[in-house]
mmCIF file of C-alpha atoms in Angstrom:
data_model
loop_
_atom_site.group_PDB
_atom_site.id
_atom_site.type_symbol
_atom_site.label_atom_id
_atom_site.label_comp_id
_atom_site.label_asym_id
_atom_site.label_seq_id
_atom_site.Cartn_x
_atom_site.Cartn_y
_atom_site.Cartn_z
ATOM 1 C CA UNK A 1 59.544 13.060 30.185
ATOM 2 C CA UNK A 2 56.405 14.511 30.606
ATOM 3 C CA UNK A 3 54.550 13.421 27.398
ATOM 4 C CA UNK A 4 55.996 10.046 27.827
ATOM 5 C CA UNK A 5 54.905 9.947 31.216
ATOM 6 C CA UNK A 6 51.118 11.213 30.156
ATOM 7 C CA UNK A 7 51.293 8.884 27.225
ATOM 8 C CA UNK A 8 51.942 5.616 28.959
ATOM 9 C CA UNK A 9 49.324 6.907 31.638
ATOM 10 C CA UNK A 10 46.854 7.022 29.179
ATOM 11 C CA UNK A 11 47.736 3.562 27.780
ATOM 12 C CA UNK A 12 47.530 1.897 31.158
ATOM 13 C CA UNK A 13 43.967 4.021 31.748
ATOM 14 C CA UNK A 14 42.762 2.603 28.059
ATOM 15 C CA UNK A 15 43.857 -0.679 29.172
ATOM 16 C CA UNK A 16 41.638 -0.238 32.600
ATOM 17 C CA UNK A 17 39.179 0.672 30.381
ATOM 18 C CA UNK A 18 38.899 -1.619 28.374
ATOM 19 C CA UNK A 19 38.853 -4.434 31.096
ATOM 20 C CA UNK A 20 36.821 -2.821 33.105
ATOM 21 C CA UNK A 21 33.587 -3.099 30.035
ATOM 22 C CA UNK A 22 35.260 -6.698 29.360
ATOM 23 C CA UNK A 23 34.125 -7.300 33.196
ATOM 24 C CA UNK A 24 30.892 -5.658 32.766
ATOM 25 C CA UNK A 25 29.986 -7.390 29.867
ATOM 26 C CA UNK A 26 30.910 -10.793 31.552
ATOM 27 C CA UNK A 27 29.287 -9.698 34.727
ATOM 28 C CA UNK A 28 26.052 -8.422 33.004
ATOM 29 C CA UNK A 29 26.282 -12.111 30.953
ATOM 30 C CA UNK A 30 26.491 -14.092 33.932
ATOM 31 C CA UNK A 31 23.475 -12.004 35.578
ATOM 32 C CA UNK A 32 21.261 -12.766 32.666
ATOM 33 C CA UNK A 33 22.406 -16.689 32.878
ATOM 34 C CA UNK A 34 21.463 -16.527 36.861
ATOM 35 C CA UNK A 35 18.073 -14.542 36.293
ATOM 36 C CA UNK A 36 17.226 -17.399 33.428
ATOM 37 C CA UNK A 37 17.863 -20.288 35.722
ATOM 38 C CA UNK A 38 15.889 -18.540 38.212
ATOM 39 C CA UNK A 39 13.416 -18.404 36.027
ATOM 40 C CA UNK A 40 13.548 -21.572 35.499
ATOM 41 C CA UNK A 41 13.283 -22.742 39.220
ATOM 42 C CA UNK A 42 9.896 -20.808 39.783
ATOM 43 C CA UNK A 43 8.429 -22.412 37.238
ATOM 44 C CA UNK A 44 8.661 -25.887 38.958
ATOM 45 C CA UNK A 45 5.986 -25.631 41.864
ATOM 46 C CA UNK A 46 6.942 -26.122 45.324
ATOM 47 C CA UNK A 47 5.321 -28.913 47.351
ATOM 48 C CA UNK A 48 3.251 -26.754 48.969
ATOM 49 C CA UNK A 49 1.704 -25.125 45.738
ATOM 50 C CA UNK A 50 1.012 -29.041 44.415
ATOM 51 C CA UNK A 51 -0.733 -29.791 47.429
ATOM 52 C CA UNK A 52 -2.849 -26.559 46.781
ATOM 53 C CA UNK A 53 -3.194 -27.630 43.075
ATOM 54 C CA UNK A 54 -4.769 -30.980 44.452
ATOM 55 C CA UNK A 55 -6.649 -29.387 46.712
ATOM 56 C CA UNK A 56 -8.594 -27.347 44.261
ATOM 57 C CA UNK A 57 -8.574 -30.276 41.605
ATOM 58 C CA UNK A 58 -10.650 -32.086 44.616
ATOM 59 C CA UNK A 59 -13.055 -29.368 44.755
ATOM 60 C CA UNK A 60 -13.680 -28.920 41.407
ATOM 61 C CA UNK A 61 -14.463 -32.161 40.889
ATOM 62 C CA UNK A 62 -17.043 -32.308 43.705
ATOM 63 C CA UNK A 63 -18.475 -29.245 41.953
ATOM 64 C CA UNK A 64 -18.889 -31.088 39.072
ATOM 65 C CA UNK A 65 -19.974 -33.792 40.351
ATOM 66 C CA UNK A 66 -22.851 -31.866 42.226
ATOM 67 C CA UNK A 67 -23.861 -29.826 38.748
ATOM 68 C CA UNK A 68 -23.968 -33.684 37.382
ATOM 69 C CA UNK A 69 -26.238 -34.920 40.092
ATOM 70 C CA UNK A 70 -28.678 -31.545 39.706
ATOM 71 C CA UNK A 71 -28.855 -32.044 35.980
ATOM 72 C CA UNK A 72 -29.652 -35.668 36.247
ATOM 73 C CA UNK A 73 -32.742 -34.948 38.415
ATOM 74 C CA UNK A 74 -33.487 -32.342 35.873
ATOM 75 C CA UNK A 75 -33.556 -34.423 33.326
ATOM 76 C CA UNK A 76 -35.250 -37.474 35.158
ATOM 77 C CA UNK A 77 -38.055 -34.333 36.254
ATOM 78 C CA UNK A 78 -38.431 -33.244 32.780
ATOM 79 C CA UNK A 79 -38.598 -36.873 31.093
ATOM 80 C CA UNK A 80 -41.234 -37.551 33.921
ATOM 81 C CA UNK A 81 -43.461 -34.378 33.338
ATOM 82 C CA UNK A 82 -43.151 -35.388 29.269
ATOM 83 C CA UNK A 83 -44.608 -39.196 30.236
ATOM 84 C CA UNK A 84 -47.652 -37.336 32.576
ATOM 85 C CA UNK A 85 -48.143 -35.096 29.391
ATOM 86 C CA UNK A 86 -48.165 -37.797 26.934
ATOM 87 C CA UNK A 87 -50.440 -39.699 29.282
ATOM 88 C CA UNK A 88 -52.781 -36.782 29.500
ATOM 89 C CA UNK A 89 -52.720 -36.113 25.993
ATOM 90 C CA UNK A 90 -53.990 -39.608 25.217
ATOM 91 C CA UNK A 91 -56.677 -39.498 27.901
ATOM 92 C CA UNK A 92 -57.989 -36.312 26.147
ATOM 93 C CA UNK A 93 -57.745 -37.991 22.894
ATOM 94 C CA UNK A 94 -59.743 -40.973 24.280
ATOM 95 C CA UNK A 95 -62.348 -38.836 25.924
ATOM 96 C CA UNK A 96 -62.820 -36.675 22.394
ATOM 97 C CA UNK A 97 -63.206 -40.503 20.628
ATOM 98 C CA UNK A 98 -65.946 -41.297 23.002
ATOM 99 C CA UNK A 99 -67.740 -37.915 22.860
ATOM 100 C CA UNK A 100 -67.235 -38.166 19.087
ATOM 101 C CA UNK A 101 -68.805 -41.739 18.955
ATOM 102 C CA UNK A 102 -71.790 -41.382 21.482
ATOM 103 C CA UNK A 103 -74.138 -39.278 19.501
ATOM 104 C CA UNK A 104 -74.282 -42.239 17.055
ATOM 105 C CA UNK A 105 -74.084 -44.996 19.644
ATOM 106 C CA UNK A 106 -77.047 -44.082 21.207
ATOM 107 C CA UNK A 107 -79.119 -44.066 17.903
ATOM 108 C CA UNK A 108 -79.641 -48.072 17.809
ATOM 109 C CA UNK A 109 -79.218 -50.754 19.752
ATOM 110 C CA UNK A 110 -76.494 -52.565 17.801
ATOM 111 C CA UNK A 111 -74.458 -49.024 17.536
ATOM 112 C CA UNK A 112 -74.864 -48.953 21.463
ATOM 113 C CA UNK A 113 -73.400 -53.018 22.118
ATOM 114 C CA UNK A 114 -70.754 -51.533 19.836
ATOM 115 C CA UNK A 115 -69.902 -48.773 21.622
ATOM 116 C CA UNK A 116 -69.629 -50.267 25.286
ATOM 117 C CA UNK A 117 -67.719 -53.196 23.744
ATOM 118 C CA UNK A 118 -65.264 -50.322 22.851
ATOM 119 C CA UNK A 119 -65.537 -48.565 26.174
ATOM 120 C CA UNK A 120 -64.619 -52.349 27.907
ATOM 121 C CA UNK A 121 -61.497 -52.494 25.120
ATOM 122 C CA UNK A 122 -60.292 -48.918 26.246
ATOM 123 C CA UNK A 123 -60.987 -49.662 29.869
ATOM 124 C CA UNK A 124 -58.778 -53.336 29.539
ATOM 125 C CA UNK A 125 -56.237 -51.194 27.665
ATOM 126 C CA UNK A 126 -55.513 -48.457 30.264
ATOM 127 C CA UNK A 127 -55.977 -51.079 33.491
ATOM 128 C CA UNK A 128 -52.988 -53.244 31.595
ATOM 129 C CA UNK A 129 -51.043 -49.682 31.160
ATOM 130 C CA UNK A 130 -51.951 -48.678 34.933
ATOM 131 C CA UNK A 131 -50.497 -52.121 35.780
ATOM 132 C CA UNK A 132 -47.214 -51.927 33.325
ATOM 133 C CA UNK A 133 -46.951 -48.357 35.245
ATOM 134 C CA UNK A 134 -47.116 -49.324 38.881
ATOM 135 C CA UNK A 135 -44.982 -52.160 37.824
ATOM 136 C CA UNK A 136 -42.171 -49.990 36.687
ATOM 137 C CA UNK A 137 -42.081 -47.784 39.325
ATOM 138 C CA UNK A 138 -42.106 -50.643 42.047
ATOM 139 C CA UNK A 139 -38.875 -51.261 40.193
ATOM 140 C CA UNK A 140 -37.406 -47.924 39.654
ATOM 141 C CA UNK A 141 -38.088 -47.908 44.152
#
């Protein structure tokens, strides 16, 4: 009676056994189902974190917006300093014409009446580009 006894205890414990991993395995399957969908639900953002994701997408802009303004000026200071340079680079080039020209203007008369007729041509020319100048910037203000 005794081995029969043991045997169909051991049966019954196999059997417990064997349910008992069934459950784990089932449990342990619907954990990793849970933890997925959870995963799943963090990685929609709350209101709260959309507001904050606004929020920053506001400031960056006006950060960009700012760097846009400061370059512009740069830009408009540097395109300005290249017209005073190419201004000043034709005065000089002027002033060596003349300084090349008056040694022989001053020889003879006729070389002379040449040479201020040239001086009143340059003179016109930079009082038209003075004007042209003042002009534009009366409309750029």
């Amino acid at each position: 009676d005794d081995p029969d006894r043991l045997a169909e205890i051991e049966a019954v414990h196999a059997k417990v056994v064997a349910k008992d991993a069934r459950l784990r395995r089932q449990v342990a399957a619907a954990s990793r189902k849970v933890a997925a969908t959870a995963r799943l639900i963090d990685d929609v953002p709350t209101r709260t974190e959309l507001v904050q994701y606004e929020r920053r997408f506001q400031e960056l802009y006006a950060q960009v917006a700012t760097k846009l303004d400061e370059t512009r000026k740069y830009y408009q200071l540097y395109n300005s300093l290249d017209e005073i340079l190419q201004i000043h680079q034709k005065e000089v080039q002027i002033l060596n014409s003349v300084i090349d020209t008056f040694a022989q203007a001053i020889k003879t008369k006729q070389a002379k009446q040449t040479f201020l007729a040239q001086l009143d041509e340059i003179n016109s020319g930079l009082r038209k580009n003075l004007a042209l100048k003042r002009e534009a910037l009366t409309k750029a203000a």
